[in-house]
Coordinates of N, CA and C in Angstrom, one line a residue:
Chain S
X1 N 293.9 92.6 25.1 CA 293.7 94.1 25.2 C 293.2 94.4 24.1
X2 N 292.5 95.9 24.3 CA 291.4 96.7 23.2 C 292.1 97.3 22.8
X3 N 293.4 98.1 22.7 CA 294.3 98.7 22.0 C 294.3 100.3 22.6
X4 N 294.5 100.4 21.7 CA 293.9 102.3 22.4 C 293.2 102.7 21.3
X5 N 292.1 103.6 22.4 CA 291.2 103.1 21.5 C 290.3 105.5 22.1
X6 N 290.3 105.9 20.9 CA 290.0 107.6 20.7 C 288.5 107.3 20.2
X7 N 287.8 108.8 20.5 CA 286.7 109.2 20.2 C 286.4 110.5 19.4
X8 N 285.8 111.0 19.2 CA 285.2 110.4 18.4 C 286.3 109.7 17.1
X9 N 285.8 108.6 16.1 CA 286.3 108.7 15.0 C 286.0 109.7 14.5
X10 N 284.9 111.1 14.0 CA 285.1 111.7 12.5 C 284.0 112.0 13.3
X11 N 284.6 113.8 13.4 CA 284.0 115.1 13.8 C 284.1 115.8 13.0
X12 N 282.9 116.4 12.3 CA 282.5 117.9 11.3 C 281.7 118.9 12.2
X13 N 283.1 120.1 12.5 CA 282.0 121.2 13.0 C 282.5 122.5 12.3
X14 N 281.6 123.3 12.9 CA 281.8 124.7 12.2 C 282.7 125.4 12.7
X15 N 283.7 126.2 11.8 CA 284.5 127.3 12.4 C 284.1 127.7 13.5
X16 N 285.0 127.7 14.2 CA 285.1 129.1 15.7 C 284.5 127.7 16.8
X17 N 284.1 126.7 17.0 CA 283.0 125.8 17.6 C 284.9 125.1 18.1
X18 N 284.0 124.5 19.4 CA 285.1 124.3 20.7 C 285.2 122.1 19.9
X19 N 287.0 121.9 19.8 CA 286.4 120.5 19.1 C 287.5 119.7 20.6
X20 N 286.6 118.6 20.5 CA 287.9 117.8 21.9 C 287.6 116.6 21.6
X21 N 288.9 115.7 21.3 CA 289.8 114.7 20.5 C 290.3 113.4 22.6
X22 N 289.3 112.7 22.5 CA 290.2 111.5 23.7 C 290.5 110.7 23.0
X23 N 291.0 110.1 24.0 CA 292.1 108.7 23.7 C 292.5 108.9 25.3
X24 N 291.9 106.7 25.0 CA 292.5 105.9 25.7 C 293.3 104.9 26.0
X25 N 294.2 104.9 26.6 CA 295.8 104.5 26.0 C 295.2 102.6 27.0
X26 N 296.5 102.0 25.7 CA 296.5 100.7 26.4 C 297.5 101.1 28.0
X27 N 296.8 99.9 28.8 CA 296.6 99.6 30.1 C 298.4 99.5 30.7
X28 N 299.1 100.5 30.8 CA 300.6 99.9 31.4 C 301.7 100.5 31.0
X29 N 300.3 101.6 29.5 CA 301.9 102.4 29.6 C 301.6 103.0 29.6
X30 N 303.1 104.0 30.3 CA 303.4 105.3 30.5 C 303.7 106.7 29.7
X31 N 303.8 106.2 29.2 CA 303.5 106.7 27.7 C 302.5 107.1 26.8
X32 N 302.3 108.4 26.5 CA 301.2 108.6 25.4 C 301.2 109.7 24.9
X33 N 300.9 109.7 23.3 CA 301.9 110.7 22.6 C 300.2 111.3 21.5
X34 N 300.3 112.5 21.0 CA 299.2 113.3 20.3 C 300.2 113.6 19.1
X35 N 299.3 113.0 17.6 CA 300.1 113.0 16.9 C 298.7 113.1 15.5
X36 N 298.8 114.6 14.5 CA 298.4 114.3 13.9 C 299.1 114.4 12.6
X37 N 297.9 114.1 11.0 CA 298.1 113.7 10.0 C 297.7 114.3 8.7
X38 N 298.9 115.5 8.1 CA 297.7 115.2 7.0 C 298.9 115.1 5.5
X39 N 298.6 115.5 4.8 CA 299.0 115.3 3.4 C 300.0 116.5 3.3
X40 N 300.6 117.9 3.5 CA 300.8 118.3 3.1 C 302.3 118.0 4.5
X41 N 301.8 117.9 5.6 CA 302.6 117.6 6.7 C 303.1 116.8 7.7
X42 N 302.4 115.7 7.0 CA 302.4 114.0 7.7 C 302.1 113.8 8.3
X43 N 303.2 113.6 9.3 CA 302.9 113.1 11.2 C 303.4 113.9 11.3
X44 N 302.3 114.5 12.7 CA 303.9 115.6 13.4 C 303.0 115.2 14.2
X45 N 304.4 115.0 15.5 CA 304.5 115.2 16.7 C 303.7 116.4 17.7
X46 N 302.4 116.3 18.4 CA 302.3 117.5 18.4 C 302.1 117.9 20.4
X47 N 302.2 115.9 21.1 CA 302.5 116.4 22.7 C 302.6 115.1 23.3
X48 N 303.6 114.4 24.2 CA 303.5 113.7 25.3 C 303.1 113.8 25.9
X49 N 303.3 112.5 26.9 CA 302.4 112.7 28.3 C 303.6 111.4 28.7
X50 N 304.3 111.5 29.9 CA 305.3 110.1 30.9 C 304.6 111.1 31.7
X51 N 303.9 109.5 32.0 CA 302.9 109.6 34.0 C 302.0 110.6 33.8
X52 N 301.1 110.9 33.5 CA 300.5 111.8 32.7 C 300.7 113.5 32.9
X53 N 302.7 113.3 33.4 CA 303.1 115.0 33.0 C 303.1 115.1 31.2
X54 N 302.4 116.3 31.0 CA 303.2 116.3 29.7 C 305.4 117.0 29.4
X55 N 305.6 116.3 28.8 CA 307.1 116.6 28.7 C 307.9 116.8 27.6
X56 N 306.4 116.9 26.3 CA 307.2 118.2 25.6 C 305.5 118.1 24.2
X57 N 305.9 119.4 24.4 CA 304.3 120.0 23.4 C 305.2 121.3 22.4
X58 N 306.6 120.6 21.9 CA 306.7 121.8 21.2 C 306.1 121.8 19.7
X59 N 305.3 120.9 19.5 CA 304.5 120.9 18.1 C 303.4 121.4 18.2
X60 N 302.6 121.2 19.6 CA 301.8 122.4 20.1 C 301.2 123.6 18.9
X61 N 300.5 123.5 17.6 CA 300.5 124.8 16.5 C 300.0 126.5 17.3
X62 N 299.9 126.1 18.5 CA 299.2 127.5 18.4 C 298.3 127.6 20.1
X63 N 298.6 128.7 20.7 CA 297.4 128.6 21.8 C 296.0 127.6 21.9
X64 N 295.1 127.5 20.5 CA 294.4 126.9 20.1 C 293.9 125.8 21.0
X65 N 295.4 125.3 21.2 CA 295.5 123.9 21.5 C 295.9 123.3 22.7
X66 N 295.0 122.7 23.3 CA 296.0 122.3 24.7 C 295.1 121.3 24.8
X67 N 296.3 120.2 25.9 CA 296.2 118.9 25.7 C 296.1 118.1 27.7
X68 N 295.0 117.4 28.1 CA 295.4 117.7 29.2 C 295.4 115.8 29.4
X69 N 295.9 114.8 30.5 CA 296.1 114.1 30.7 C 295.8 113.4 32.7
X70 N 294.1 113.1 32.5 CA 294.2 113.6 34.6 C 294.5 112.5 34.7
X71 N 294.6 111.2 34.3 CA 294.8 110.2 35.4 C 295.4 109.1 33.8
X72 N 296.4 108.1 34.5 CA 296.8 107.0 33.2 C 296.0 106.8 32.1
X73 N 294.8 106.5 32.3 CA 293.9 106.0 31.3 C 293.1 106.6 30.9
X74 N 293.2 108.4 30.8 CA 292.2 108.9 30.2 C 293.2 110.6 29.8
X75 N 293.3 111.0 27.8 CA 293.9 112.0 27.6 C 292.8 112.6 26.9
X76 N 292.8 114.0 27.0 CA 292.4 115.2 26.1 C 293.1 115.7 24.7
X77 N 292.5 116.1 23.8 CA 293.0 116.9 22.9 C 291.7 117.8 23.0
X78 N 292.1 119.2 23.0 CA 291.5 120.1 22.7 C 291.5 121.4 21.2
X79 N 290.7 121.6 21.2 CA 290.8 122.9 20.0 C 289.4 123.9 20.5
X80 N 290.2 125.1 19.9 CA 289.6 126.0 21.1 C 289.7 127.5 20.7
X81 N 289.4 128.2 19.5 CA 288.4 127.8 18.8 C 289.3 127.4 17.3
X82 N 288.6 126.0 17.0 CA 288.9 125.3 15.5 C 288.6 126.2 14.3
X83 N 289.6 125.8 13.7 CA 289.1 126.5 12.2 C 289.8 125.7 11.2
X84 N 289.4 126.6 9.9 CA 289.6 125.0 8.6 C 290.9 124.0 8.3
X85 N 291.9 125.3 8.6 CA 293.6 124.5 9.0 C 293.8 123.3 9.9
X86 N 292.9 123.4 10.9 CA 293.3 122.3 11.5 C 292.9 121.3 11.6
X87 N 292.0 121.3 9.9 CA 291.5 120.1 9.7 C 292.0 118.9 9.6
X88 N 292.4 117.5 9.9 CA 293.2 116.9 9.9 C 292.7 115.2 10.5
X89 N 293.6 114.8 10.1 CA 293.3 112.8 11.1 C 293.9 113.0 12.6
X90 N 294.0 113.1 14.2 CA 294.7 113.1 15.7 C 295.5 112.0 15.5
X91 N 295.8 111.3 15.3 CA 295.8 110.1 16.0 C 296.6 110.1 18.1
X92 N 296.1 109.4 18.3 CA 297.0 109.2 20.3 C 297.7 107.8 19.8
X93 N 298.7 108.1 20.5 CA 299.2 106.4 20.7 C 300.2 106.5 22.0
X94 N 300.6 105.4 22.4 CA 300.8 105.0 23.7 C 301.8 104.2 23.1
X95 N 302.8 103.7 24.6 CA 304.3 102.9 24.9 C 304.2 103.9 26.4
X96 N 304.9 101.8 25.6 CA 306.1 102.0 27.2 C 307.2 102.6 27.7
X97 N 307.9 102.9 26.5 CA 309.0 103.8 26.6 C 309.1 104.7 25.4
X98 N 309.1 105.8 25.9 CA 309.5 107.1 24.6 C 310.1 106.7 23.5
X99 N 310.7 105.4 23.3 CA 310.7 105.6 22.4 C 310.8 103.5 21.6
X100 N 310.0 103.4 22.8 CA 309.4 101.8 21.9 C 308.4 102.0 20.7
X101 N 308.1 100.8 21.0 CA 307.2 100.6 19.3 C 305.1 102.0 20.5
X102 N 305.3 101.9 19.3 CA 304.1 102.9 19.4 C 303.0 102.1 19.0
X103 N 302.4 102.3 20.1 CA 300.5 102.1 19.3 C 299.5 102.5 19.2
X104 N 298.8 102.3 18.2 CA 298.0 103.3 17.5 C 296.8 103.3 17.7
X105 N 295.6 104.0 18.3 CA 294.4 104.4 17.6 C 294.0 104.8 16.3
X106 N 292.4 103.9 16.2 CA 292.1 104.0 14.7 C 292.9 106.1 14.1
X107 N 292.2 106.8 14.9 CA 292.5 107.8 14.5 C 291.8 108.3 14.8
X108 N 290.7 110.0 14.9 CA 290.0 111.4 15.2 C 290.4 111.8 14.0
X109 N 289.4 111.7 12.3 CA 289.6 112.8 11.4 C 288.0 114.4 11.8
X110 N 288.6 114.9 12.0 CA 288.5 116.3 11.8 C 288.8 117.3 10.9
X111 N 287.1 117.5 10.8 CA 286.6 118.5 9.8 C 286.6 120.1 9.9
X112 N 286.9 120.2 10.0 CA 285.9 122.2 10.5 C 286.0 122.8 9.1
X113 N 284.7 123.0 8.6 CA 283.9 124.0 7.6 C 284.6 125.4 7.9
Chain W
X1 N 315.8 121.5 15.0 CA 315.1 120.2 14.9 C 315.5 118.7 15.2
X2 N 315.2 117.6 15.3 CA 314.8 116.5 14.8 C 314.6 116.5 13.2
X3 N 315.2 116.2 12.0 CA 314.8 116.0 11.2 C 314.7 114.8 9.7
X4 N 313.6 113.9 10.4 CA 314.0 112.4 9.3 C 313.4 112.8 7.9
X5 N 314.1 112.5 6.6 CA 313.2 112.5 4.9 C 313.7 111.7 5.0
X6 N 312.7 111.1 3.8 CA 312.5 109.6 3.3 C 312.0 110.0 1.9
X7 N 312.9 108.8 1.3 CA 312.4 109.1 -0.4 C 312.0 107.5 -0.9
X8 N 311.7 107.1 -2.0 CA 310.6 108.5 -2.4 C 309.4 108.7 -1.3
X9 N 308.6 109.7 -2.5 CA 307.1 110.0 -1.9 C 305.9 109.5 -2.7
X10 N 306.1 108.4 -3.8 CA 305.7 107.6 -3.8 C 306.3 106.8 -4.8
X11 N 305.4 105.1 -5.3 CA 306.2 104.2 -6.2 C 305.3 103.4 -6.6
X12 N 305.5 103.7 -7.1 CA 304.4 102.4 -8.4 C 304.6 101.2 -9.0
X13 N 304.6 100.1 -8.6 CA 305.2 99.0 -9.0 C 304.1 97.9 -9.4
X14 N 305.1 97.1 -10.7 CA 303.6 95.4 -10.7 C 304.4 94.5 -9.7
X15 N 303.1 93.8 -9.6 CA 303.1 93.5 -8.4 C 304.7 92.1 -9.2
X16 N 305.0 91.4 -7.8 CA 306.7 90.5 -8.5 C 307.5 91.6 -8.3
X17 N 307.7 93.2 -8.4 CA 308.9 94.1 -8.3 C 309.6 94.3 -6.6
X18 N 310.6 94.3 -6.9 CA 310.5 95.2 -5.7 C 310.0 96.1 -5.6
X19 N 310.6 97.0 -3.6 CA 310.6 98.0 -3.4 C 311.7 98.3 -3.1
X20 N 311.8 99.7 -1.9 CA 312.4 100.0 -1.4 C 312.1 101.4 -2.0
X21 N 312.3 101.8 0.0 CA 312.6 103.4 0.8 C 313.8 103.4 1.7
X22 N 314.0 104.8 1.9 CA 315.5 105.5 2.5 C 314.6 105.9 4.0
X23 N 315.9 106.3 4.0 CA 314.9 107.5 5.6 C 316.3 107.8 5.7
X24 N 316.4 109.4 5.5 CA 318.2 109.3 6.2 C 317.7 111.2 7.1
X25 N 319.4 111.0 8.0 CA 318.8 112.6 9.3 C 320.3 112.6 8.8
X26 N 320.3 114.1 9.3 CA 321.6 114.7 9.6 C 322.1 114.6 11.0
X27 N 321.6 113.9 11.5 CA 321.7 113.7 13.5 C 321.7 112.2 13.6
X28 N 322.8 111.7 13.9 CA 322.5 109.9 14.1 C 321.5 109.9 15.2
X29 N 320.9 109.2 14.6 CA 319.8 108.4 15.5 C 320.5 107.5 16.6
X30 N 318.9 107.5 17.2 CA 319.4 106.7 18.8 C 318.6 104.9 18.4
X31 N 317.4 104.9 18.0 CA 317.2 103.5 17.0 C 316.3 105.2 15.4
X32 N 315.8 103.7 15.0 CA 314.6 103.5 14.2 C 313.8 102.8 14.2
X33 N 312.5 102.8 13.8 CA 311.6 102.1 13.9 C 310.5 102.5 12.8
X34 N 310.3 101.5 11.6 CA 309.5 101.0 10.3 C 308.3 101.1 11.2
X35 N 307.4 101.9 9.8 CA 305.7 101.4 9.7 C 305.1 101.6 9.3
X36 N 303.5 100.7 9.1 CA 303.0 100.2 7.6 C 301.8 101.3 8.3
X37 N 301.3 101.5 7.1 CA 300.3 102.6 7.1 C 299.3 102.3 6.0
X38 N 298.1 101.3 5.9 CA 297.0 100.8 4.7 C 296.2 101.9 4.5
X39 N 295.9 102.2 3.2 CA 294.9 103.2 3.1 C 293.9 102.9 4.2
X40 N 293.4 104.5 4.7 CA 291.9 104.6 5.9 C 293.0 103.6 7.1
X41 N 293.8 103.2 7.5 CA 294.1 102.3 8.5 C 295.1 104.0 9.3
X42 N 295.7 103.4 10.4 CA 296.9 103.8 11.1 C 297.8 103.0 11.2
X43 N 298.7 104.3 11.8 CA 300.3 102.9 11.5 C 300.2 101.9 12.3
X44 N 301.0 101.3 11.7 CA 301.0 99.9 12.4 C 302.7 99.8 12.3
X45 N 303.6 99.1 13.4 CA 304.7 98.8 13.7 C 305.2 97.8 12.8
X46 N 306.5 98.0 12.2 CA 307.0 96.6 11.9 C 308.3 96.0 12.5
X47 N 309.0 97.0 12.8 CA 310.3 96.5 13.2 C 310.8 97.9 13.8
X48 N 312.1 97.3 15.2 CA 312.3 98.4 15.5 C 314.4 97.8 15.3
X49 N 315.0 98.8 15.0 CA 316.6 98.6 14.8 C 317.0 99.7 15.5
X50 N 318.4 99.7 16.0 CA 319.3 99.8 17.8 C 321.2 100.0 16.8
X51 N 321.0 99.0 16.4 CA 322.6 99.0 16.9 C 323.2 99.6 15.3
X52 N 324.5 100.0 14.7 CA 324.9 100.6 14.1 C 325.2 98.8 13.4
X53 N 324.4 99.7 11.6 CA 325.0 98.2 10.6 C 323.9 97.3 10.7
X54 N 323.1 97.5 11.6 CA 321.8 96.0 11.9 C 321.2 95.9 10.5
X55 N 321.0 94.6 11.0 CA 320.3 94.0 9.5 C 318.9 93.2 10.1
X56 N 317.8 92.8 9.9 CA 316.7 92.2 10.0 C 316.1 91.4 9.0
X57 N 315.1 90.9 9.1 CA 314.7 90.4 8.0 C 313.2 89.5 8.8
X58 N 311.8 90.2 8.3 CA 310.8 89.6 7.8 C 310.2 89.2 6.7
X59 N 309.6 88.1 7.1 CA 310.1 87.3 5.5 C 310.6 88.2 4.5
X60 N 310.3 88.6 3.2 CA 310.2 89.6 2.2 C 311.0 90.5 2.3
X61 N 310.5 91.0 4.0 CA 310.8 92.3 4.1 C 312.4 92.5 4.6
X62 N 313.4 93.2 4.6 CA 314.3 93.6 4.7 C 314.8 95.3 5.6
X63 N 315.1 95.2 6.8 CA 315.2 96.3 7.0 C 317.0 97.2 7.8
X64 N 317.8 98.0 7.1 CA 318.8 97.9 7.6 C 319.2 99.4 8.0
X65 N 320.0 99.8 8.6 CA 320.0 100.5 9.8 C 322.0 101.2 9.7
X66 N 322.1 102.6 9.6 CA 323.6 102.6 8.6 C 324.6 102.7 9.4
X67 N 326.1 102.6 9.5 CA 326.6 102.7 9.9 C 327.2 103.9 11.1
X68 N 326.8 104.8 10.1 CA 326.4 105.5 11.1 C 325.3 106.3 11.7
X69 N 324.6 105.6 11.7 CA 323.3 105.4 12.2 C 322.4 106.7 11.8
X70 N 322.8 106.9 10.9 CA 322.0 108.5 9.5 C 321.4 107.8 9.5
X71 N 320.7 106.8 8.7 CA 320.2 106.5 7.2 C 319.7 104.4 7.8
X72 N 318.2 104.5 7.1 CA 317.9 103.3 7.4 C 317.1 102.9 5.6
X73 N 316.6 101.6 5.3 CA 315.8 101.1 4.3 C 315.2 100.4 4.5
X74 N 313.9 100.3 3.7 CA 313.0 98.6 4.2 C 313.3 99.1 2.8
X75 N 313.3 97.5 2.6 CA 313.4 96.7 0.5 C 312.4 95.8 0.8
X76 N 311.0 95.4 -0.1 CA 310.5 94.4 -0.2 C 311.0 93.8 -1.2
X77 N 311.1 92.1 -1.0 CA 311.0 91.5 -2.6 C 309.6 90.6 -3.4
X78 N 310.0 92.0 -4.8 CA 309.1 90.3 -4.9 C 307.2 91.1 -3.7
X79 N 306.9 92.0 -4.8 CA 305.6 93.1 -3.8 C 304.8 92.1 -4.2
X80 N 303.7 91.9 -3.7 CA 302.0 91.6 -3.2 C 301.3 92.2 -3.4
X81 N 300.1 92.5 -4.2 CA 299.5 93.7 -3.0 C 299.0 94.3 -1.9
X82 N 298.8 92.6 -0.7 CA 298.6 92.8 0.5 C 299.4 93.7 0.9
X83 N 300.6 94.2 0.3 CA 301.8 95.5 0.8 C 301.7 96.4 0.6
X84 N 300.6 96.9 -0.7 CA 300.0 98.7 -0.5 C 299.9 99.1 0.2
X85 N 300.4 100.1 0.9 CA 300.1 101.2 2.2 C 301.4 102.7 1.4
X86 N 301.4 102.9 2.8 CA 302.6 104.2 2.7 C 303.3 103.8 3.8
X87 N 304.7 103.2 4.0 CA 305.7 103.1 4.8 C 306.2 104.3 5.7
X88 N 306.5 104.3 7.2 CA 307.5 105.3 6.7 C 308.0 104.8 8.4
X89 N 309.1 105.7 8.4 CA 310.1 105.5 9.1 C 309.9 106.4 10.4
X90 N 310.6 106.2 11.5 CA 310.3 107.4 12.9 C 311.9 107.0 13.5
X91 N 312.6 108.5 13.9 CA 313.4 108.3 14.4 C 313.5 108.5 15.9
X92 N 314.9 108.2 16.4 CA 315.3 108.7 18.3 C 316.4 109.9 17.9
X93 N 316.3 111.1 18.5 CA 317.9 111.6 18.6 C 317.9 111.2 19.9
X94 N 318.4 110.9 20.6 CA 319.0 110.8 22.3 C 318.6 109.9 22.9
X95 N 317.6 109.5 22.2 CA 316.5 108.9 23.4 C 315.0 109.7 23.7
X96 N 314.9 110.3 22.9 CA 313.8 111.1 23.4 C 313.0 111.0 22.0
X97 N 311.5 111.1 21.7 CA 310.2 111.0 21.1 C 310.9 110.3 19.5
X98 N 309.6 109.9 19.0 CA 309.8 109.1 18.2 C 309.2 110.3 16.9
X99 N 310.4 110.5 15.6 CA 309.7 111.3 14.9 C 309.8 111.1 13.5
X100 N 309.0 111.7 12.4 CA 308.3 110.5 11.7 C 308.9 111.4 10.1
X101 N 309.5 110.1 9.1 CA 309.8 110.5 8.0 C 308.0 110.5 7.6
X102 N 308.4 111.5 5.6 CA 306.9 112.3 5.1 C 306.5 110.5 4.5
X103 N 306.7 109.3 4.8 CA 306.2 108.2 4.3 C 306.1 107.9 2.9
X104 N 306.3 106.7 2.2 CA 306.4 106.0 0.8 C 305.5 105.6 0.2
X105 N 304.8 105.9 -0.7 CA 303.1 105.5 -0.8 C 303.2 104.9 -1.3
X106 N 303.2 103.4 -1.7 CA 303.8 102.5 -2.9 C 302.0 101.5 -2.8
X107 N 302.0 101.4 -4.7 CA 301.2 101.5 -5.1 C 301.8 99.8 -5.5
X108 N 300.7 98.5 -5.9 CA 301.5 97.6 -6.3 C 300.1 97.1 -7.1
X109 N 300.5 96.9 -9.0 CA 299.5 96.6 -9.8 C 299.6 95.3 -9.8
X110 N 298.1 94.3 -9.9 CA 298.3 93.3 -10.3 C 298.8 92.7 -11.1

């Protein structure tokens, strides 16, 4: 198995631009999680899906952030408009259970200038 | 909301010394997981503890889950340079999603 695949690995954009991060979970995993990692706040859970349905989005910072999972093999995290404080590493992880072992992708490092 | 506190934030040791990181929750956890993240990498699952008072070992690593299921520790015996990285605990309350501690960054001097 190729593991969790995220793209892009690095993104540099200017404030106000739209950013879309992509994730392909491990086949057969029913749960998909989006985490954000910064030095100040550590690993924060943004949202997670079960069988493509958003279960808990209480960690999504504000309306500028949105996440979708149109099918079992693809999810997106969108930031519109982006701000410098959104600069972070965004990880996608998948699991067979909500509290099972998390398999993380390699992350998308976002820099907003 | 559910919070998992982890200490220390940083630990620098000489190769061969032991290392311990601690994880505490204000609420009872249904389970706890430990992850290791190498510099520039992504978190990698190490182990999961479920039972009160549980102790598990992986070579030089010993993981404990407290009797009250509110705290946990990871102990590394005789650290090596390959142990360098950040160690995270992640706890779950009521079998919901996993929430991560802030992590302990370990550096090892050869």
